[in-house]
mmCIF file of C-alpha atoms in Angstrom:
data_model
loop_
_atom_site.group_PDB
_atom_site.id
_atom_site.type_symbol
_atom_site.label_atom_id
_atom_site.label_comp_id
_atom_site.label_asym_id
_atom_site.label_seq_id
_atom_site.Cartn_x
_atom_site.Cartn_y
_atom_site.Cartn_z
ATOM 1 C CA UNK A 6 137.935 126.390 126.479
ATOM 2 C CA UNK A 7 135.713 123.490 125.521
ATOM 3 C CA UNK A 8 134.359 121.191 128.175
ATOM 4 C CA UNK A 9 136.433 117.978 128.274
ATOM 5 C CA UNK A 10 134.775 114.718 127.356
ATOM 6 C CA UNK A 11 133.678 112.769 130.442
ATOM 7 C CA UNK A 12 135.617 109.539 131.011
ATOM 8 C CA UNK A 13 133.899 106.142 131.198
ATOM 9 C CA UNK A 14 132.156 105.634 134.549
ATOM 10 C CA UNK A 15 131.758 102.571 136.749
ATOM 11 C CA UNK A 16 128.164 101.869 137.679
ATOM 12 C CA UNK A 17 126.446 100.260 140.679
ATOM 13 C CA UNK A 18 128.641 98.294 143.067
ATOM 14 C CA UNK A 19 131.598 98.468 140.658
ATOM 15 C CA UNK A 20 132.347 102.093 141.781
ATOM 16 C CA UNK A 21 133.362 101.198 145.361
ATOM 17 C CA UNK A 22 133.983 97.472 145.047
ATOM 18 C CA UNK A 23 137.786 97.789 145.384
ATOM 19 C CA UNK A 24 137.882 100.670 147.885
ATOM 20 C CA UNK A 25 139.302 98.465 150.641
ATOM 21 C CA UNK A 26 142.076 97.039 148.469
ATOM 22 C CA UNK A 27 142.983 100.414 147.006
ATOM 23 C CA UNK A 28 142.989 102.080 150.465
ATOM 24 C CA UNK A 29 145.395 99.444 151.729
ATOM 25 C CA UNK A 30 147.698 100.058 148.768
ATOM 26 C CA UNK A 31 147.465 103.838 149.239
ATOM 27 C CA UNK A 32 148.441 103.557 152.909
ATOM 28 C CA UNK A 33 151.508 101.558 151.870
ATOM 29 C CA UNK A 34 152.814 104.591 149.949
ATOM 30 C CA UNK A 35 154.237 107.829 151.278
ATOM 31 C CA UNK A 36 151.908 110.010 149.192
ATOM 32 C CA UNK A 37 149.127 109.904 146.584
ATOM 33 C CA UNK A 38 151.342 110.524 143.581
ATOM 34 C CA UNK A 39 153.631 107.653 144.516
ATOM 35 C CA UNK A 40 150.516 105.447 144.637
ATOM 36 C CA UNK A 41 149.469 106.609 141.132
ATOM 37 C CA UNK A 42 152.976 105.937 139.760
ATOM 38 C CA UNK A 43 152.736 102.393 141.121
ATOM 39 C CA UNK A 44 149.391 101.871 139.354
ATOM 40 C CA UNK A 45 150.700 103.266 136.031
ATOM 41 C CA UNK A 46 153.902 101.271 136.316
ATOM 42 C CA UNK A 47 151.900 98.098 136.824
ATOM 43 C CA UNK A 48 149.734 98.827 133.753
ATOM 44 C CA UNK A 49 152.791 99.538 131.628
ATOM 45 C CA UNK A 50 154.752 96.496 132.755
ATOM 46 C CA UNK A 51 152.062 93.861 132.987
ATOM 47 C CA UNK A 52 149.463 94.955 130.374
ATOM 48 C CA UNK A 53 149.306 96.459 126.886
ATOM 49 C CA UNK A 54 147.432 99.493 128.155
ATOM 50 C CA UNK A 55 150.293 101.982 127.574
ATOM 51 C CA UNK A 56 152.609 100.059 125.231
ATOM 52 C CA UNK A 57 150.194 98.059 123.050
ATOM 53 C CA UNK A 58 148.398 98.856 119.771
ATOM 54 C CA UNK A 59 145.842 101.021 121.611
ATOM 55 C CA UNK A 60 148.381 102.862 123.718
ATOM 56 C CA UNK A 61 147.794 106.267 122.074
ATOM 57 C CA UNK A 62 144.025 105.988 122.453
ATOM 58 C CA UNK A 63 144.455 104.984 126.100
ATOM 59 C CA UNK A 64 146.843 107.889 126.770
ATOM 60 C CA UNK A 65 144.242 110.258 125.261
ATOM 61 C CA UNK A 66 141.553 108.712 127.469
ATOM 62 C CA UNK A 67 143.832 109.205 130.485
ATOM 63 C CA UNK A 68 144.400 112.864 129.530
ATOM 64 C CA UNK A 69 140.628 113.356 129.135
ATOM 65 C CA UNK A 70 140.040 111.754 132.516
ATOM 66 C CA UNK A 71 142.575 113.994 134.260
ATOM 67 C CA UNK A 72 141.211 117.072 132.458
ATOM 68 C CA UNK A 73 137.657 116.138 133.476
ATOM 69 C CA UNK A 74 138.718 115.677 137.092
ATOM 70 C CA UNK A 75 140.504 119.044 136.974
ATOM 71 C CA UNK A 76 137.330 120.746 135.730
ATOM 72 C CA UNK A 77 135.327 119.093 138.486
ATOM 73 C CA UNK A 78 137.834 120.344 141.033
ATOM 74 C CA UNK A 79 137.643 123.920 139.664
ATOM 75 C CA UNK A 80 133.857 123.858 139.692
ATOM 76 C CA UNK A 81 133.812 122.594 143.243
ATOM 77 C CA UNK A 82 136.232 125.348 144.341
ATOM 78 C CA UNK A 83 134.155 127.996 142.571
ATOM 79 C CA UNK A 84 130.928 126.791 144.199
ATOM 80 C CA UNK A 85 132.681 126.723 147.545
ATOM 81 C CA UNK A 86 133.847 130.331 147.196
ATOM 82 C CA UNK A 87 130.406 131.477 145.940
ATOM 83 C CA UNK A 88 128.531 129.596 148.639
ATOM 84 C CA UNK A 89 126.608 127.484 146.098
ATOM 85 C CA UNK A 90 125.218 124.240 147.518
ATOM 86 C CA UNK A 91 124.377 120.937 145.768
ATOM 87 C CA UNK A 92 120.681 121.802 146.078
ATOM 88 C CA UNK A 93 121.294 124.857 143.932
ATOM 89 C CA UNK A 94 122.896 122.592 141.353
ATOM 90 C CA UNK A 95 119.858 120.310 141.421
ATOM 91 C CA UNK A 96 117.546 123.255 140.813
ATOM 92 C CA UNK A 97 119.680 124.450 137.909
ATOM 93 C CA UNK A 98 119.728 120.962 136.439
ATOM 94 C CA UNK A 99 115.948 120.732 136.835
ATOM 95 C CA UNK A 100 115.522 124.118 135.167
ATOM 96 C CA UNK A 101 117.832 123.090 132.335
ATOM 97 C CA UNK A 102 115.952 119.809 131.942
ATOM 98 C CA UNK A 103 112.658 121.718 131.876
ATOM 99 C CA UNK A 104 113.970 124.093 129.226
ATOM 100 C CA UNK A 105 115.154 121.105 127.191
ATOM 101 C CA UNK A 106 111.738 119.417 127.478
ATOM 102 C CA UNK A 107 109.955 122.614 126.501
ATOM 103 C CA UNK A 108 112.230 123.044 123.529
ATOM 104 C CA UNK A 109 111.641 119.433 122.442
ATOM 105 C CA UNK A 110 107.861 119.853 122.873
ATOM 106 C CA UNK A 111 107.968 123.051 120.811
ATOM 107 C CA UNK A 112 109.937 121.263 118.093
ATOM 108 C CA UNK A 113 107.430 118.365 118.103
ATOM 109 C CA UNK A 114 104.491 120.790 117.833
ATOM 110 C CA UNK A 115 106.235 122.630 115.024
ATOM 111 C CA UNK A 116 106.879 119.363 113.176
ATOM 112 C CA UNK A 117 103.286 118.220 113.791
ATOM 113 C CA UNK A 118 101.930 121.534 112.453
ATOM 114 C CA UNK A 119 104.223 121.291 109.432
ATOM 115 C CA UNK A 120 103.162 117.686 108.825
ATOM 116 C CA UNK A 121 99.460 118.637 109.171
ATOM 117 C CA UNK A 122 99.929 121.530 106.752
ATOM 118 C CA UNK A 123 101.664 119.277 104.216
ATOM 119 C CA UNK A 124 98.903 116.669 104.594
ATOM 120 C CA UNK A 125 96.245 119.332 104.086
ATOM 121 C CA UNK A 126 98.041 120.624 100.987
ATOM 122 C CA UNK A 127 98.366 117.094 99.587
ATOM 123 C CA UNK A 128 94.692 116.366 100.316
ATOM 124 C CA UNK A 129 93.672 119.634 98.639
ATOM 125 C CA UNK A 130 95.850 118.818 95.626
ATOM 126 C CA UNK A 131 94.339 115.318 95.385
ATOM 127 C CA UNK A 132 90.820 116.702 95.661
ATOM 128 C CA UNK A 133 91.542 119.320 92.983
ATOM 129 C CA UNK A 134 93.050 116.635 90.715
ATOM 130 C CA UNK A 135 90.053 114.330 91.270
ATOM 131 C CA UNK A 136 87.595 117.147 90.549
ATOM 132 C CA UNK A 137 89.519 118.061 87.414
ATOM 133 C CA UNK A 138 89.581 114.429 86.307
ATOM 134 C CA UNK A 139 85.855 114.078 87.008
ATOM 135 C CA UNK A 140 85.163 117.261 85.065
ATOM 136 C CA UNK A 141 87.252 116.018 82.133
ATOM 137 C CA UNK A 142 85.503 112.633 82.196
ATOM 138 C CA UNK A 143 82.068 114.278 82.234
ATOM 139 C CA UNK A 144 83.159 116.541 79.383
ATOM 140 C CA UNK A 145 84.444 113.525 77.460
ATOM 141 C CA UNK A 146 81.203 111.604 78.072
ATOM 142 C CA UNK A 147 79.203 114.605 76.895
ATOM 143 C CA UNK A 148 81.350 114.880 73.763
ATOM 144 C CA UNK A 149 81.036 111.133 73.145
ATOM 145 C CA UNK A 150 77.269 111.310 73.635
ATOM 146 C CA UNK A 151 77.048 114.217 71.213
ATOM 147 C CA UNK A 152 79.317 112.355 68.783
ATOM 148 C CA UNK A 153 77.209 109.197 69.067
ATOM 149 C CA UNK A 154 74.062 111.232 68.561
ATOM 150 C CA UNK A 155 75.562 112.884 65.494
ATOM 151 C CA UNK A 156 76.847 109.548 64.218
ATOM 152 C CA UNK A 157 73.420 108.002 64.822
ATOM 153 C CA UNK A 158 71.768 110.805 62.911
ATOM 154 C CA UNK A 159 74.236 110.329 60.041
ATOM 155 C CA UNK A 160 73.620 106.567 60.031
ATOM 156 C CA UNK A 161 69.892 107.135 60.101
ATOM 157 C CA UNK A 162 70.156 109.571 57.198
ATOM 158 C CA UNK A 163 72.369 107.120 55.332
ATOM 159 C CA UNK A 164 69.950 104.273 56.074
ATOM 160 C CA UNK A 165 66.980 106.333 54.934
ATOM 161 C CA UNK A 166 68.842 107.272 51.768
ATOM 162 C CA UNK A 167 69.781 103.658 51.206
ATOM 163 C CA UNK A 168 66.207 102.541 51.814
ATOM 164 C CA UNK A 169 65.020 105.164 49.343
ATOM 165 C CA UNK A 170 67.572 104.051 46.753
ATOM 166 C CA UNK A 171 66.806 100.366 47.163
ATOM 167 C CA UNK A 172 63.092 100.439 47.906
ATOM 168 C CA UNK A 173 61.301 97.989 45.644
ATOM 169 C CA UNK A 174 58.317 95.674 45.955
ATOM 170 C CA UNK A 175 60.472 92.786 44.820
ATOM 171 C CA UNK A 176 62.286 91.094 47.759
ATOM 172 C CA UNK A 177 65.265 90.458 45.502
ATOM 173 C CA UNK A 178 66.033 94.187 45.530
ATOM 174 C CA UNK A 179 66.716 94.163 49.285
ATOM 175 C CA UNK A 180 70.099 93.444 50.859
ATOM 176 C CA UNK A 181 73.709 94.548 50.662
ATOM 177 C CA UNK A 182 75.558 95.217 47.435
ATOM 178 C CA UNK A 183 77.221 91.983 46.271
ATOM 179 C CA UNK A 184 81.000 91.551 46.381
ATOM 180 C CA UNK A 185 82.090 89.058 43.709
ATOM 181 C CA UNK A 186 78.381 88.162 43.527
ATOM 182 C CA UNK A 187 78.604 87.193 47.196
ATOM 183 C CA UNK A 188 79.544 88.976 50.398
ATOM 184 C CA UNK A 189 81.795 89.263 53.441
ATOM 185 C CA UNK A 190 80.807 88.426 57.041
ATOM 186 C CA UNK A 191 82.791 88.348 60.280
ATOM 187 C CA UNK A 192 83.078 84.547 60.000
ATOM 188 C CA UNK A 193 83.667 84.006 56.277
ATOM 189 C CA UNK A 194 83.550 85.485 52.785
ATOM 190 C CA UNK A 195 81.769 83.967 49.813
ATOM 191 C CA UNK A 196 81.219 84.282 46.083
ATOM 192 C CA UNK A 197 78.996 82.493 43.594
ATOM 193 C CA UNK A 198 78.142 81.633 40.047
ATOM 194 C CA UNK A 199 74.804 80.209 38.983
ATOM 195 C CA UNK A 200 76.216 76.699 39.375
ATOM 196 C CA UNK A 201 78.141 76.849 42.643
ATOM 197 C CA UNK A 202 79.275 78.817 45.715
ATOM 198 C CA UNK A 203 82.723 79.210 47.182
ATOM 199 C CA UNK A 204 83.079 79.890 50.931
ATOM 200 C CA UNK A 205 86.483 81.043 52.237
ATOM 201 C CA UNK A 206 87.379 80.940 55.971
ATOM 202 C CA UNK A 207 90.737 82.325 57.119
ATOM 203 C CA UNK A 208 92.939 80.961 59.904
ATOM 204 C CA UNK A 209 92.230 84.071 61.942
ATOM 205 C CA UNK A 210 88.467 83.555 61.635
ATOM 206 C CA UNK A 211 88.930 79.951 62.763
ATOM 207 C CA UNK A 212 90.965 81.145 65.761
ATOM 208 C CA UNK A 213 94.147 79.451 64.470
ATOM 209 C CA UNK A 214 97.584 81.010 63.884
ATOM 210 C CA UNK A 215 98.450 82.105 60.356
ATOM 211 C CA UNK A 216 99.825 79.110 58.465
ATOM 212 C CA UNK A 217 98.449 76.775 61.130
ATOM 213 C CA UNK A 218 95.362 75.407 59.357
ATOM 214 C CA UNK A 219 95.552 71.596 59.234
ATOM 215 C CA UNK A 220 92.826 69.079 58.454
ATOM 216 C CA UNK A 221 93.332 67.278 61.774
ATOM 217 C CA UNK A 222 92.231 70.422 63.609
ATOM 218 C CA UNK A 223 89.031 70.913 61.606
ATOM 219 C CA UNK A 224 85.444 69.789 62.185
ATOM 220 C CA UNK A 225 83.558 70.130 58.882
ATOM 221 C CA UNK A 226 80.201 68.474 58.208
ATOM 222 C CA UNK A 227 78.216 69.345 55.060
ATOM 223 C CA UNK A 228 74.787 67.890 54.350
ATOM 224 C CA UNK A 229 72.231 68.656 51.655
ATOM 225 C CA UNK A 230 70.655 71.554 53.571
ATOM 226 C CA UNK A 231 72.955 72.124 56.570
ATOM 227 C CA UNK A 232 76.617 72.920 57.171
ATOM 228 C CA UNK A 233 78.883 72.953 60.232
ATOM 229 C CA UNK A 234 82.463 74.318 60.186
ATOM 230 C CA UNK A 235 84.796 74.840 63.129
ATOM 231 C CA UNK A 236 87.807 73.645 65.107
ATOM 232 C CA UNK A 237 87.602 70.403 67.031
ATOM 233 C CA UNK A 238 86.879 70.896 70.709
ATOM 234 C CA UNK A 239 85.473 74.408 70.210
ATOM 235 C CA UNK A 240 82.114 75.958 69.403
ATOM 236 C CA UNK A 241 81.448 75.765 65.619
ATOM 237 C CA UNK A 242 82.246 78.935 63.690
ATOM 238 C CA UNK A 243 79.407 78.165 61.238
ATOM 239 C CA UNK A 244 76.425 75.957 62.102
ATOM 240 C CA UNK A 245 72.888 75.946 60.707
ATOM 241 C CA UNK A 246 70.733 75.692 57.629
ATOM 242 C CA UNK A 247 71.981 76.475 54.137
ATOM 243 C CA UNK A 248 70.007 79.013 52.095
ATOM 244 C CA UNK A 249 69.233 76.332 49.483
ATOM 245 C CA UNK A 250 70.041 72.664 48.908
ATOM 246 C CA UNK A 251 73.411 71.543 47.515
ATOM 247 C CA UNK A 252 74.646 68.479 45.643
ATOM 248 C CA UNK A 253 76.758 66.460 48.052
ATOM 249 C CA UNK A 254 78.502 64.424 45.338
ATOM 250 C CA UNK A 255 80.152 67.549 43.916
ATOM 251 C CA UNK A 256 80.718 69.387 47.203
ATOM 252 C CA UNK A 257 84.277 69.516 48.567
ATOM 253 C CA UNK A 258 86.616 71.505 50.820
ATOM 254 C CA UNK A 259 90.350 72.136 50.634
ATOM 255 C CA UNK A 260 93.099 73.909 52.608
ATOM 256 C CA UNK A 261 95.144 76.524 50.741
ATOM 257 C CA UNK A 262 98.646 77.547 51.923
ATOM 258 C CA UNK A 263 97.793 76.284 55.431
ATOM 259 C CA UNK A 264 96.130 79.663 55.931
ATOM 260 C CA UNK A 265 92.514 79.233 54.834
ATOM 261 C CA UNK A 266 89.738 76.708 54.178
ATOM 262 C CA UNK A 267 87.952 76.879 50.807
ATOM 263 C CA UNK A 268 84.553 75.141 50.589
ATOM 264 C CA UNK A 269 82.928 74.607 47.179
ATOM 265 C CA UNK A 270 79.149 73.958 47.186
ATOM 266 C CA UNK A 271 77.342 72.942 43.984
ATOM 267 C CA UNK A 272 73.769 74.194 43.818
ATOM 268 C CA UNK A 273 70.836 71.890 43.206
ATOM 269 C CA UNK A 274 68.925 74.751 41.560
ATOM 270 C CA UNK A 275 71.415 76.240 39.126
ATOM 271 C CA UNK A 276 69.008 78.871 37.858
ATOM 272 C CA UNK A 277 68.900 80.964 41.033
ATOM 273 C CA UNK A 278 71.253 83.389 42.751
ATOM 274 C CA UNK A 279 71.667 82.805 46.481
ATOM 275 C CA UNK A 280 70.983 85.758 48.803
ATOM 276 C CA UNK A 281 73.172 84.308 51.532
ATOM 277 C CA UNK A 282 75.051 81.120 52.407
ATOM 278 C CA UNK A 283 73.550 80.450 55.852
ATOM 279 C CA UNK A 284 69.981 81.235 56.858
ATOM 280 C CA UNK A 285 70.022 84.246 59.191
ATOM 281 C CA UNK A 286 73.270 85.749 57.858
ATOM 282 C CA UNK A 287 73.397 89.061 56.014
ATOM 283 C CA UNK A 288 71.708 88.890 52.605
ATOM 284 C CA UNK A 289 72.818 90.497 49.365
ATOM 285 C CA UNK A 290 70.754 92.265 46.719
ATOM 286 C CA UNK A 291 70.578 89.609 44.007
ATOM 287 C CA UNK A 292 69.274 92.173 41.512
ATOM 288 C CA UNK A 293 72.757 93.715 41.579
ATOM 289 C CA UNK A 294 74.561 90.459 40.845
ATOM 290 C CA UNK A 295 76.755 90.816 37.757
ATOM 291 C CA UNK A 296 77.458 87.405 36.155
ATOM 292 C CA UNK A 297 80.535 87.218 33.956
ATOM 293 C CA UNK A 298 79.713 86.843 30.266
ATOM 294 C CA UNK A 299 82.597 84.476 29.771
ATOM 295 C CA UNK A 300 80.904 81.900 31.966
ATOM 296 C CA UNK A 301 77.803 81.740 29.695
ATOM 297 C CA UNK A 302 79.755 79.781 27.094
ATOM 298 C CA UNK A 303 80.085 76.944 29.615
ATOM 299 C CA UNK A 304 76.289 76.494 29.740
ATOM 300 C CA UNK A 305 74.128 74.350 27.477
ATOM 301 C CA UNK A 306 71.809 76.065 25.004
ATOM 302 C CA UNK A 307 68.609 76.058 27.093
ATOM 303 C CA UNK A 308 70.366 77.113 30.286
ATOM 304 C CA UNK A 309 72.291 79.848 28.507
ATOM 305 C CA UNK A 310 69.077 81.192 26.955
ATOM 306 C CA UNK A 311 67.407 81.245 30.373
ATOM 307 C CA UNK A 312 70.387 83.007 31.990
ATOM 308 C CA UNK A 313 70.530 85.615 29.225
ATOM 309 C CA UNK A 314 66.800 86.231 29.686
ATOM 310 C CA UNK A 315 67.315 86.663 33.460
ATOM 311 C CA UNK A 316 70.161 89.106 32.874
ATOM 312 C CA UNK A 317 68.084 91.082 30.371
ATOM 313 C CA UNK A 318 65.096 91.261 32.761
ATOM 314 C CA UNK A 319 67.427 92.331 35.565
ATOM 315 C CA UNK A 320 68.841 95.213 33.511
ATOM 316 C CA UNK A 321 65.346 96.272 32.422
ATOM 317 C CA UNK A 322 64.162 96.391 36.051
ATOM 318 C CA UNK A 323 67.169 98.476 37.077
ATOM 319 C CA UNK A 324 66.337 100.996 34.337
ATOM 320 C CA UNK A 325 62.590 100.985 35.151
ATOM 321 C CA UNK A 326 61.716 99.382 31.794
ATOM 322 C CA UNK A 327 59.375 96.397 31.079
ATOM 323 C CA UNK A 328 60.791 92.907 31.346
ATOM 324 C CA UNK A 329 60.637 90.366 28.513
ATOM 325 C CA UNK A 330 57.366 88.930 29.889
ATOM 326 C CA UNK A 331 55.841 92.398 30.165
ATOM 327 C CA UNK A 332 56.979 93.241 26.617
ATOM 328 C CA UNK A 333 55.430 90.007 25.353
ATOM 329 C CA UNK A 334 52.101 90.899 26.984
ATOM 330 C CA UNK A 335 52.227 94.398 25.459
ATOM 331 C CA UNK A 336 52.911 92.941 22.003
ATOM 332 C CA UNK A 337 49.982 90.528 22.330
ATOM 333 C CA UNK A 338 47.687 93.360 23.432
ATOM 334 C CA UNK A 339 48.788 95.600 20.551
ATOM 335 C CA UNK A 340 48.197 92.787 18.082
ATOM 336 C CA UNK A 341 44.742 92.124 19.511
ATOM 337 C CA UNK A 342 43.854 95.830 19.330
ATOM 338 C CA UNK A 343 44.981 96.028 15.686
ATOM 339 C CA UNK A 344 42.868 92.981 14.826
ATOM 340 C CA UNK A 345 39.773 94.593 16.381
ATOM 341 C CA UNK A 346 39.645 98.238 15.258
ATOM 342 C CA UNK A 347 35.908 98.316 15.909
ATOM 343 C CA UNK A 348 36.517 98.074 19.631
ATOM 344 C CA UNK A 349 37.155 101.194 21.734
ATOM 345 C CA UNK A 350 40.021 100.669 24.155
ATOM 346 C CA UNK A 351 40.417 104.335 25.142
ATOM 347 C CA UNK A 352 38.750 103.904 28.522
ATOM 348 C CA UNK A 353 40.468 100.581 29.345
ATOM 349 C CA UNK A 354 43.129 100.332 32.002
ATOM 350 C CA UNK A 355 45.880 97.762 31.540
ATOM 351 C CA UNK A 356 48.182 96.410 34.251
#
């Protein structure tokens, strides 16, 4: 049989507070059971203890109480027959309490050991992961360093090859290959004819949204030898000296499709190709400029003749052949030699 649940207990002075009253009532009855019937009758008649909504729960509590008291009575009778005193009970309770404490301590130690083991495993896993990550990072750095070294070697080879291909005593042969007779930088792109330059700056380069280029936002100042372009309230995108002077009366700027600024600069010297727009920016190789033939018809006779001569000399230089001036000198020398057959020119050196 299972041990019955202990009933609620009164604590402190509450346990014997009504002993006098209850003793007086008990003495007024012929026996104990009659006294109990009086108590139960009172509770049933004057309270909801045994006929209210909690009557069934209260009856069960009463049954548990009586069962508990019966077990106590049986234990007391057993101890009496076996000669067991209350001190023996205290010792047994102490022993049971000790066993309980020892069991709890053992469980705590077991949990602590388990927790320590888990912590050690987690720490080991973290350390292994960190070491692996460090190893991978070092490997990646090594690969990047090797890649950069290889890339640097390739760039150096490419640069050396480019220098070999473009080496020339004439400064005009140095610089990048022209794009539309101009070039492209991070801040703008540009193109040119002999008469003028066109500089194009996109909204993105200005730091404005696409389609958001408006004149009220812009700060543009063009002088004969300087130019400044940017957005009001910000650092200029372009600011400095122009490569050559421009004619202010024919210089203008426009906004196209609200997405870019187009600046047209007319050259003062219309017989020279510009290497760059702004001093200090990347230069192009003007010897590789390819003027469109169709534009020659727009020039006057003298200018057209000069441009054609420049184009001819440029092609001759690219092929390693004498320019028009050099050919003229050779013709004059040949003529002089034919006019003076008596002279010996075999040991002469001509530049």
